[in-house]
Coordinates of C-alpha atoms in Angstrom, one line a residue:
X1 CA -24.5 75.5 44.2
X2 CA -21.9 75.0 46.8
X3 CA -20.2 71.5 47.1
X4 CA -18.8 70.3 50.1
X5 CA -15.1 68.7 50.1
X6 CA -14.9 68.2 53.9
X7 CA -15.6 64.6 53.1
X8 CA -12.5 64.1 50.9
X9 CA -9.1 62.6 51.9
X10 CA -5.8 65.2 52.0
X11 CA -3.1 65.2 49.4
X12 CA -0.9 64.2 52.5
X13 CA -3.0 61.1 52.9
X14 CA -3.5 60.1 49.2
X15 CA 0.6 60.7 49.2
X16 CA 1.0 58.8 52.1
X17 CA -1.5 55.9 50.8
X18 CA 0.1 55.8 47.6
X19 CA 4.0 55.0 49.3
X20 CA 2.5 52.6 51.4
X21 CA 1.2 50.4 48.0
X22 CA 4.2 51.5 46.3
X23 CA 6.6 50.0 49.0
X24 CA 4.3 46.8 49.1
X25 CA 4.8 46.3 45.1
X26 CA 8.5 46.3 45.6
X27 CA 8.5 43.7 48.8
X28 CA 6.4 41.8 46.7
X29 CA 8.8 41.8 43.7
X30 CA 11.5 41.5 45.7
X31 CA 10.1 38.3 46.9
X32 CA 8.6 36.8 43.9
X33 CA 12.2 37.3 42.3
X34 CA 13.9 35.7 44.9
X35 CA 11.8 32.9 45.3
X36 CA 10.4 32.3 42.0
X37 CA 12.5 32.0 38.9
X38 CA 12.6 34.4 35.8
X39 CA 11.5 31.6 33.2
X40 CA 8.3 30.9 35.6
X41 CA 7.8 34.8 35.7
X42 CA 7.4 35.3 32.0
X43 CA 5.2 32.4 31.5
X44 CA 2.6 33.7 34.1
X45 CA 3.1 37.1 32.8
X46 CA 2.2 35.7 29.0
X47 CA -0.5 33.5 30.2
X48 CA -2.2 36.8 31.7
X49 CA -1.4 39.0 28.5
X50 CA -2.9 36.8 26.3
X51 CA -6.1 36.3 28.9
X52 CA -6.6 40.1 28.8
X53 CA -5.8 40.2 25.0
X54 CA -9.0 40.7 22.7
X55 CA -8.7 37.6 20.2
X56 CA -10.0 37.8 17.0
X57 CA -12.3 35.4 15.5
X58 CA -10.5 33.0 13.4
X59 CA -11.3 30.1 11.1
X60 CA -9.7 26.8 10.0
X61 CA -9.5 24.8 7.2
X62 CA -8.7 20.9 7.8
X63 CA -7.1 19.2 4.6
X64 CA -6.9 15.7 4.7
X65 CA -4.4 13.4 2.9
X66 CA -7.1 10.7 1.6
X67 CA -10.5 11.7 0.9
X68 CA -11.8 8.2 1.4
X69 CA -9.9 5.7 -0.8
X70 CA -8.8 8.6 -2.9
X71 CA -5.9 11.0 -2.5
X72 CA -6.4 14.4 -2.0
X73 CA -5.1 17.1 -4.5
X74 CA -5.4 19.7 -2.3
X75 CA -3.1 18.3 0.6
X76 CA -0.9 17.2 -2.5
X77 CA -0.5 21.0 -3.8
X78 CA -0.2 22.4 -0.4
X79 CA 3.1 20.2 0.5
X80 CA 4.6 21.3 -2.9
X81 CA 3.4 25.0 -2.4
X82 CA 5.0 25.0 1.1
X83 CA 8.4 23.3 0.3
X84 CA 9.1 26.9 -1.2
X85 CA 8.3 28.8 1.6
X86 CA 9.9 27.2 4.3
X87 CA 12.2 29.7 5.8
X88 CA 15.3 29.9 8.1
X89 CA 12.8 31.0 11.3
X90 CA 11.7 27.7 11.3
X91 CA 13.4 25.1 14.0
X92 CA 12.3 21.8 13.0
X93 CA 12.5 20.6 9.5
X94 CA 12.2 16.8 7.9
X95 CA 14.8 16.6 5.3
X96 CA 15.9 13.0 2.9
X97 CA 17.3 12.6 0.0
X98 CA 16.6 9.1 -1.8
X99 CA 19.3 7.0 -3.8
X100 CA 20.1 8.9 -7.2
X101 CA 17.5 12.0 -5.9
X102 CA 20.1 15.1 -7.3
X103 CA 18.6 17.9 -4.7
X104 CA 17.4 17.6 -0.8
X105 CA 13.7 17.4 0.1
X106 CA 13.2 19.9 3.2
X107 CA 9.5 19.4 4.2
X108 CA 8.5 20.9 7.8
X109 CA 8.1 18.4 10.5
X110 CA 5.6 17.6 13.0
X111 CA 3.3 20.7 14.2
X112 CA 5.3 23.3 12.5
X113 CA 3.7 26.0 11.7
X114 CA 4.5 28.5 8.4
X115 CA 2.9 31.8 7.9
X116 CA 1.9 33.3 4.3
X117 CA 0.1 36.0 3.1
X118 CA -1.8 36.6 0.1
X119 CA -3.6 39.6 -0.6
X120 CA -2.8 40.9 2.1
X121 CA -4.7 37.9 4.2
X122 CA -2.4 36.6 6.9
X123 CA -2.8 32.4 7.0
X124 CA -1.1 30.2 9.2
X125 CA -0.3 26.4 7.9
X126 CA 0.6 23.7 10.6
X127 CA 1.0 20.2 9.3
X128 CA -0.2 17.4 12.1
X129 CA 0.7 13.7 11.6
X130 CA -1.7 11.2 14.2
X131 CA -0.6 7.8 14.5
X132 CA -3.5 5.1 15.0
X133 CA -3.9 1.6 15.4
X134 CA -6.5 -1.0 13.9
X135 CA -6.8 -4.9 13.8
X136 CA -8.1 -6.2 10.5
X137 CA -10.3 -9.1 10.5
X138 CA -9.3 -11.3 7.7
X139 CA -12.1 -14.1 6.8
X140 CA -9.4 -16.6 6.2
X141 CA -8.5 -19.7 7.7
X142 CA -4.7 -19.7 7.2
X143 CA -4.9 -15.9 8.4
X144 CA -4.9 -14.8 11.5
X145 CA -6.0 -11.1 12.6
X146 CA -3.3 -8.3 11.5
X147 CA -2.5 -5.3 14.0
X148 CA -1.2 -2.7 12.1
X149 CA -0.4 1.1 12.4
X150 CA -1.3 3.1 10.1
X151 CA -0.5 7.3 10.0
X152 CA -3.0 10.1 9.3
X153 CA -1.6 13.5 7.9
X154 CA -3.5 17.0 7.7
X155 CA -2.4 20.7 6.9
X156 CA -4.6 22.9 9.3
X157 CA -5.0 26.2 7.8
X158 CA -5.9 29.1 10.3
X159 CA -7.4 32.8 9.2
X160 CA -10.0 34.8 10.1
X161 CA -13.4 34.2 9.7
X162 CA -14.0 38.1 7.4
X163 CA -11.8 36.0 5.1
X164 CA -13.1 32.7 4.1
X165 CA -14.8 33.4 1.0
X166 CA -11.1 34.8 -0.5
X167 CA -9.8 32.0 1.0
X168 CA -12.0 29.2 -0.6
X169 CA -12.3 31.3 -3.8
X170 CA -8.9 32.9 -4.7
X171 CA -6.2 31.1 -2.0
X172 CA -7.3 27.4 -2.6
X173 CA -6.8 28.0 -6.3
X174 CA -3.5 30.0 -6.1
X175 CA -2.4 27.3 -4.4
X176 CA -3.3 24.4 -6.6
X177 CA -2.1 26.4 -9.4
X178 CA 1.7 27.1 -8.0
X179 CA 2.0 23.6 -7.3
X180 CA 0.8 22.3 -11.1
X181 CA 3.4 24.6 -12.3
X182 CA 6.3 24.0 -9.3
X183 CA 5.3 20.5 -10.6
X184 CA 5.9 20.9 -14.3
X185 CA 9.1 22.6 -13.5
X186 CA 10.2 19.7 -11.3
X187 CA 8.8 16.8 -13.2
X188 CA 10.2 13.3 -12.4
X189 CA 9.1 10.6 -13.5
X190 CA 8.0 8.1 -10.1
X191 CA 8.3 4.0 -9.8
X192 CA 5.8 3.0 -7.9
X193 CA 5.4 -0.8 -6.0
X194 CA 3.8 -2.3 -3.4
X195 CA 5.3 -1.8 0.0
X196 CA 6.2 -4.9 1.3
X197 CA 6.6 -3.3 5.4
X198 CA 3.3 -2.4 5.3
X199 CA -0.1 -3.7 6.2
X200 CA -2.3 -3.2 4.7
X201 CA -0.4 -3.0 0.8
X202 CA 0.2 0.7 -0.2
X203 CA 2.5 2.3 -2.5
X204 CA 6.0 3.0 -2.5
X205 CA 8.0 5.1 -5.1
X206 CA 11.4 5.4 -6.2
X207 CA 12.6 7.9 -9.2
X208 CA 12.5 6.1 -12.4
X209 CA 15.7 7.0 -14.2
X210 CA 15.6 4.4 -16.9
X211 CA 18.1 5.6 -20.2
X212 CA 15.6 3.6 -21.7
X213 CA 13.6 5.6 -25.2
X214 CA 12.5 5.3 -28.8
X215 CA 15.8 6.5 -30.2
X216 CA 17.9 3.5 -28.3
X217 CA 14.8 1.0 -28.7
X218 CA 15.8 -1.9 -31.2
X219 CA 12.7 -2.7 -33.1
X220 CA 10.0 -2.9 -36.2
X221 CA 10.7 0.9 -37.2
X222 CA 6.9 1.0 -38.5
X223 CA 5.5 -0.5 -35.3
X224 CA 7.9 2.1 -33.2
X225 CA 6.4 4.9 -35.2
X226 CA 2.8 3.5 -34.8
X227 CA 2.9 3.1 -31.6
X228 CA 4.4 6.6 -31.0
X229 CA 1.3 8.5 -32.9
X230 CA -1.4 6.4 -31.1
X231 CA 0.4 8.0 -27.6
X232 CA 0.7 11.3 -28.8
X233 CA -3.1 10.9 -30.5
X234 CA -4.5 9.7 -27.2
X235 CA -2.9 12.2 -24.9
X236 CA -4.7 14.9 -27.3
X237 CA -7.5 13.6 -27.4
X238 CA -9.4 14.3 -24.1
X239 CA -12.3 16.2 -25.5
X240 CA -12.8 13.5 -27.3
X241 CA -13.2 10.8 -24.6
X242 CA -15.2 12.9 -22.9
X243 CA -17.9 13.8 -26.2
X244 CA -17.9 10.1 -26.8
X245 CA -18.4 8.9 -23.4
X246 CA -15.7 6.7 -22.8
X247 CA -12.9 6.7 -20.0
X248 CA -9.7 8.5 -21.0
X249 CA -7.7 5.8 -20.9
X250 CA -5.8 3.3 -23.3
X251 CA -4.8 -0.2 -22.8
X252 CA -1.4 -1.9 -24.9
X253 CA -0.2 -5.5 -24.7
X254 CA 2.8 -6.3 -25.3
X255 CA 3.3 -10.0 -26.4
X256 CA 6.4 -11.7 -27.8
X257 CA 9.4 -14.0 -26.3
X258 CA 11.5 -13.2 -23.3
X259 CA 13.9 -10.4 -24.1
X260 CA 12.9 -9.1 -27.2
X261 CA 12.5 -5.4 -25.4
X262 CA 9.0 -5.4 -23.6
X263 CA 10.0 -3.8 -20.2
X264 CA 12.5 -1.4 -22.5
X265 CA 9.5 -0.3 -24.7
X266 CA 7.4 0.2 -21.2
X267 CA 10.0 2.6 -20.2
X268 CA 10.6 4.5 -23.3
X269 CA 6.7 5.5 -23.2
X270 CA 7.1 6.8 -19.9
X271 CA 9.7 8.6 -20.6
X272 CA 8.4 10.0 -23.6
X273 CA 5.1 10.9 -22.1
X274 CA 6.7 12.1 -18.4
X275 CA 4.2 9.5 -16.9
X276 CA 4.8 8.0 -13.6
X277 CA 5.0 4.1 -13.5
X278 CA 2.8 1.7 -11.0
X279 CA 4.6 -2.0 -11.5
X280 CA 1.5 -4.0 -9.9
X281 CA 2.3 -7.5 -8.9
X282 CA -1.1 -9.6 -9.1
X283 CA 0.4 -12.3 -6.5
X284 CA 0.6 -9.9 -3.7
X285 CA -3.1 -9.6 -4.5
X286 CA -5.5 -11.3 -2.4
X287 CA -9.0 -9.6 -2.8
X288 CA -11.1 -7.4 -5.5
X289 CA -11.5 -5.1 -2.9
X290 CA -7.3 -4.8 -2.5
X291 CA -6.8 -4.0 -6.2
X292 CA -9.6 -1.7 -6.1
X293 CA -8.3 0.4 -3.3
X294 CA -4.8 0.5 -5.0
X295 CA -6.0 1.2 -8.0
X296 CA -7.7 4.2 -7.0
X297 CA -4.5 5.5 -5.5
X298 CA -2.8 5.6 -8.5
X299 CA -2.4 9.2 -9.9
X300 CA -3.6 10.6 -13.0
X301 CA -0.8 10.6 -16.1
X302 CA 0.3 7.4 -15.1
X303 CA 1.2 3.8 -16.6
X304 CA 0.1 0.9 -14.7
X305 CA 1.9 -2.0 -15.6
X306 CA 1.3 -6.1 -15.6
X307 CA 3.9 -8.0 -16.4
X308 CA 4.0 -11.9 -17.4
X309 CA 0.4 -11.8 -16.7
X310 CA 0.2 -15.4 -18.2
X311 CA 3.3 -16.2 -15.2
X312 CA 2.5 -13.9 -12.3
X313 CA -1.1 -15.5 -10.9
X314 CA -3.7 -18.2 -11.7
X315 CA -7.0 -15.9 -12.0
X316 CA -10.2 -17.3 -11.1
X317 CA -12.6 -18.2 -14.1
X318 CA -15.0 -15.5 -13.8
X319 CA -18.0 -17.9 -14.3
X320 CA -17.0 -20.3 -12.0
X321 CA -17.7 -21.7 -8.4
X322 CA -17.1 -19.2 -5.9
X323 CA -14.2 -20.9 -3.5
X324 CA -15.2 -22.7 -0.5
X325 CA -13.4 -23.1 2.9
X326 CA -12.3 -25.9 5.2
X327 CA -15.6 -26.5 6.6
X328 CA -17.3 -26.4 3.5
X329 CA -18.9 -22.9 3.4
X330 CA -18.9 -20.6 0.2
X331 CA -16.4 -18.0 0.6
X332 CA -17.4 -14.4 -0.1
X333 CA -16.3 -12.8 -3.7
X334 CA -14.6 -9.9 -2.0
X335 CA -12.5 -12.6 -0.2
X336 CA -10.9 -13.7 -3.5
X337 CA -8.9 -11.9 -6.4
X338 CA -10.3 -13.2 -9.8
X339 CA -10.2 -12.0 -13.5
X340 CA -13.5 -10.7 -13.3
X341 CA -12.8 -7.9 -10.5
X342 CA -9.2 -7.3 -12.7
X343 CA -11.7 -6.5 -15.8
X344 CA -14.0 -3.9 -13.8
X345 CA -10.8 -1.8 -14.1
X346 CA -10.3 -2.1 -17.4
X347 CA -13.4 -1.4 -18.7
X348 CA -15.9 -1.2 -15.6
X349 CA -17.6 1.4 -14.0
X350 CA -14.5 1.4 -11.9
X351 CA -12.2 2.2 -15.3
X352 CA -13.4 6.2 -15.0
X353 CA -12.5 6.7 -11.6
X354 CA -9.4 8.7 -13.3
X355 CA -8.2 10.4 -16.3
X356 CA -5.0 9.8 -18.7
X357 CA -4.3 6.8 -17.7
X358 CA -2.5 3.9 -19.8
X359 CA -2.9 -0.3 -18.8
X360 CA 0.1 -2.4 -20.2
X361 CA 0.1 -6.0 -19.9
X362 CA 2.8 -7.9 -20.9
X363 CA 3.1 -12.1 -21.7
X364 CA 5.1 -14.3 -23.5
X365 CA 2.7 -16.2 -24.8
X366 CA -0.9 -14.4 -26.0
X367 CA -2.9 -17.3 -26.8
X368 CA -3.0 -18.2 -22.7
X369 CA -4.8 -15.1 -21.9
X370 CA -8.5 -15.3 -21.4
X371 CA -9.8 -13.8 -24.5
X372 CA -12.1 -10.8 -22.4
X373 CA -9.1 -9.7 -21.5
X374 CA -7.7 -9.4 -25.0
X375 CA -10.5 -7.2 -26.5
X376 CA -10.6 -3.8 -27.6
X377 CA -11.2 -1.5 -24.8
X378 CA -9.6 -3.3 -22.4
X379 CA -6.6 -3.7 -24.8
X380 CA -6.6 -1.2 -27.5
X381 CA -3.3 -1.8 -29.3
X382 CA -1.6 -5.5 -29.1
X383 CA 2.3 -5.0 -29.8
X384 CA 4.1 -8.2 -30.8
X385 CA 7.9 -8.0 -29.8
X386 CA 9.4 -10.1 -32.2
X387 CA 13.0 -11.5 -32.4
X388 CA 16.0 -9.2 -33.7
X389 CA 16.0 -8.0 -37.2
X390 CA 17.7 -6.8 -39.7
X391 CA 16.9 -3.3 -39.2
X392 CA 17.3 -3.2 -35.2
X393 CA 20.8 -4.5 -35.7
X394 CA 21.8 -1.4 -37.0
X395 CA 20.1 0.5 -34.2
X396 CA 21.7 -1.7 -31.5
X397 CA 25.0 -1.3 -33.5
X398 CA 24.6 2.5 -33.2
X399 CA 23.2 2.7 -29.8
X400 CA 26.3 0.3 -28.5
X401 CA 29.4 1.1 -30.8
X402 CA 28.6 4.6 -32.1
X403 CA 28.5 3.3 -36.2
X404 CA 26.3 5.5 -38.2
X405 CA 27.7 4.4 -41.2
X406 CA 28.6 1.2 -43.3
X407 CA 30.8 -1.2 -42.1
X408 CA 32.3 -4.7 -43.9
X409 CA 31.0 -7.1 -41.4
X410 CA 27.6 -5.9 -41.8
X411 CA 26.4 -8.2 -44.4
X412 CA 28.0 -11.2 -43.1
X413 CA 25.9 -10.2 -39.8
X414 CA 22.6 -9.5 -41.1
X415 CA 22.5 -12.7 -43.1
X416 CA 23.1 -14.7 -40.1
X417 CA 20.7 -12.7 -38.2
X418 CA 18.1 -13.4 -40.5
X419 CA 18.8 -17.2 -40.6
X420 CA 17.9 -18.1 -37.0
X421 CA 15.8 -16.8 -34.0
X422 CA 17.6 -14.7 -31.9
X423 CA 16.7 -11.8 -29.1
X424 CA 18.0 -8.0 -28.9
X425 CA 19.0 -8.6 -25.8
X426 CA 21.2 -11.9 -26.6
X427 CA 22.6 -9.7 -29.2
X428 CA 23.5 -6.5 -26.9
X429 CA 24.9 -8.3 -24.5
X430 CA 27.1 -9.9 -27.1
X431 CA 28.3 -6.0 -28.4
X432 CA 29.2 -5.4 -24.9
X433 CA 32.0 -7.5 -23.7
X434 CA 34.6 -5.0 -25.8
X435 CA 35.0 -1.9 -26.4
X436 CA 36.4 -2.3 -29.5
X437 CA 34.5 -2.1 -32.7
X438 CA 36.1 -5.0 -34.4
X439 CA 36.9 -7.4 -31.9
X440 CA 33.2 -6.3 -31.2
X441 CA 31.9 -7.1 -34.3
X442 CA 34.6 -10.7 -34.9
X443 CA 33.0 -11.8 -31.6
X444 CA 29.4 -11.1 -32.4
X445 CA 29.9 -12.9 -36.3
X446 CA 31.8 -16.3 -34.0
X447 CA 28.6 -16.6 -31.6
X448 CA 26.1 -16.0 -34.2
X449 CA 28.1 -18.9 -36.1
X450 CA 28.1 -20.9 -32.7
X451 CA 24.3 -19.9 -32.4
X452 CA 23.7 -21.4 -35.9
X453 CA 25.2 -24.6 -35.6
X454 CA 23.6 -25.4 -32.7
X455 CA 19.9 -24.4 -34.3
X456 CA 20.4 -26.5 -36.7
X457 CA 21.3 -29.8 -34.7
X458 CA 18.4 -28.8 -32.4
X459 CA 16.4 -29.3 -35.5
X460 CA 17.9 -32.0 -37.0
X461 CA 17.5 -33.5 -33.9
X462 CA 13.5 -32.9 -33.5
X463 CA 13.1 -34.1 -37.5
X464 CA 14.7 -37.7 -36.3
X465 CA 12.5 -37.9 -33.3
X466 CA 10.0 -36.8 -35.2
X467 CA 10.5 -39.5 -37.5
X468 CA 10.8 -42.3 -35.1
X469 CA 7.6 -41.5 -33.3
X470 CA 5.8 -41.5 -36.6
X471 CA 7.5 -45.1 -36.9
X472 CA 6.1 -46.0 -34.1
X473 CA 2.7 -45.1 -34.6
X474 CA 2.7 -46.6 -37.5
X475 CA 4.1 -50.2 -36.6
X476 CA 1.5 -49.8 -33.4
X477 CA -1.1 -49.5 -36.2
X478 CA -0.1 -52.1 -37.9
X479 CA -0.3 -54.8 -35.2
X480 CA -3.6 -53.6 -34.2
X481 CA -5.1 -54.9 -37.4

């Protein structure tokens, strides 16, 4: 076979063709690099890069701060897991520190991204926070419509697509379980209110660093105990709840007059338990539907607390009239907050939407509660914080002035303890204006005397009246016959 290569350009002409394009490349670099700038350069050189680059398939995992009214666990873990893996690579952080906080928070900020890998899976996190805007219709005629901003956060989590059953499976898991632990490790116990910035309410924490516990808690030593081994029994007992099918949750009222130690007892459980605290205030309350959505954004292992429930708002009967408006219309239920919708989470359907959770309700005065409220169930264990005794006058004494042992005055003190009505709190504050034990003590015995005196011509005072009234009646009596 012969082949014919008449047809085919010279190596002098190839040569010559290939100078020519070679000394066209260079012009045109000279040109572009004189006229266009290096930073533009790069970026059109990237932008064709990653056109011709072969991109593998990838996946993406959207978590969600809120699943609905409800938080999500899963965005939760993920902020916790990635605070330890931020690194020094990264050029934007968030970092705060709150009164009292002892370390820094570092959190990455807005559309920063962190790499990790697990199993030798690559994943990217970015964190993405969208602003939005809404108008809430209030049916109300004193209230006009609210525009308010509210903020949606999500962690997008990129991989590829060979990988999403490891991902779901293994990685989700990891996750949730570095964070219980990085949680454990970390523990501080949260005080949680009601924002008063924001529309609609939400939550707002602080750290709770009350020195508040059972050791330094001045009262019935029997009832302290009691109430001790009912926690301890009902933070054991979750099988239980769950075999008898009831809500794992226990409700305590704490009853008695002002400063005999309510709010200290309420802080000595949670720290004793490590249970965060959600101080709900029934008059910023307007609706069912506004406690319900709160409520469900409470965490698990938490105490929510009602104080001076008797004080803080007038509840609706729950049998009667639904309210009406200006022009005479019935007004909605969900337009009103009333004892009924405050009893659905006690011990409603709405009670299980959570697990270890404890309800304390504090009043002065028990008999003004609606007697639903009182029952078991709703509340389990009624606590009555009585005036100071005997026996907490030794703890105060030890808590305040260091005595463990006997002291002379002690006697005198007790018996005039015993003799009149009188509050740990009047008492503590009486054991700290000196620092001295017995000027301590010789001031404490004076305004106990003081506080005697004055009982008992408050008394002898309510006898006479007493006894002129009755004269009164009497001679009214009389003249009506």
């Amino acid at each position: 076979m012969v082949v014919n290569f008449s047809g085919m350009p010279s190596a002098s002409s190839i040569f010559a063709a290939y100078a020519s394009f070679s000394a066209f490349v260079m012009l045109l670099q000279t040109i572009l690099n004189q006229l266009m700038p290096r930073q533009a350069q790069n970026y059109i050189w990237s932008l064709i890069q990653s056109y011709l680059r072969t991109k593998p398939s990838c996946a993406a995992i959207v978590i969600e701060e809120r699943d609905g009214m409800s938080s999500n666990e899963v965005y939760s873990a993920a902020e916790i897991y990635l605070s330890t893996k931020i690194r020094r690579n990264i050029d934007r952080l968030k970092v705060s520190k709150r009164h009292k906080d002892k370390d820094v928070s570092v959190k990455f900020a807005q559309c920063e991204k962190i790499v990790d890998i697990f199993k030798g899976i690559e994943l990217e996190w970015k964190f993405v926070s969208e602003e939005r805007k809404k108008s809430s219709k209030v049916i109300d005629e004193d209230t006009d419509n609210i525009l308010f901003t509210s903020e949606k956060k999500y962690f997008e989590l990129s991989f590829h697509k060979n990988h999403k059953d490891k991902v779901l499976d293994l990685y989700v898991p990891f996750v949730l379980e570095k964070a219980n632990s990085i949680r454990a490790e970390k523990k501080t116990v949260k005080l949680h209110t009601l924002a008063s910035y924001s529309s609609p309410i939400v939550w707002d924490s602080v750290n709770f660093q009350h020195p508040s516990t059972f050791d330094t808690l001045a009262m019935d030593t029997k009832i302290k105990r009691a109430v001790i081994a009912d926690l301890e029994r009902f933070v054991q007992r979750k099988e239980f709840y769950k075999k008898v099918g009831k809500a794992w949750k226990r409700g305590y009222l704490l009853y008695g007059p002002p400063g005999t130690g309510k709010s200290s007892l309420i802080a000595a459980m949670a720290n004793y338990l490590k249970f965060d605290i959600y101080d709900l205030e029934l008059t910023n309350i307007k609706r069912d539907s506004d406690l319900r959505k709160l409520l469900l954004r409470t965490s698990n292992r938490s105490i929510l607390v009602i104080e001076d429930i008797d004080c803080s708002v007038e509840l609706p009967d729950r049998n009667g009239p639904m309210c009406v408006d200006g022009l005479g219309r019935a007004r909605p239920r969900d337009t009103q907050f009333t004892l009924s919708g405050l009893l659905n989470f006690m011990d409603g359907l709405w009670s299980s939407c959570g697990d270890e959770r404890i309800v304390v309700v504090t009043t002065n005065n028990r008999d003004k509660l609606d007697p639903a409220l009182l029952r078991p169930g709703r509340m389990d264990m009624h606590i009555h914080m009585s005036y100071l005794t005997g026996d907490g006058f030794r703890l105060l004494v030890s808590t305040y002035l260091g005595i463990q042992g006997y002291h002379e005055r002690f006697e005198e003190i007790k018996e005039l303890i015993e003799s009149m009505t009188i509050t740990p709190a009047e008492v503590a504050e009486e054991l700290m204006k000196s620092d001295d034990l017995d000027a301590s003590l010789e001031g404490l015995v004076n305004f106990l005397k003081c506080r005697r005196i004055g009982s008992n011509l408050t008394k002898d005072k309510e006898i006479e009246e007493n006894e002129v009234h009755n004269a009164k009646s009497l001679a009214s009596g009389e003249s009506d016959i």
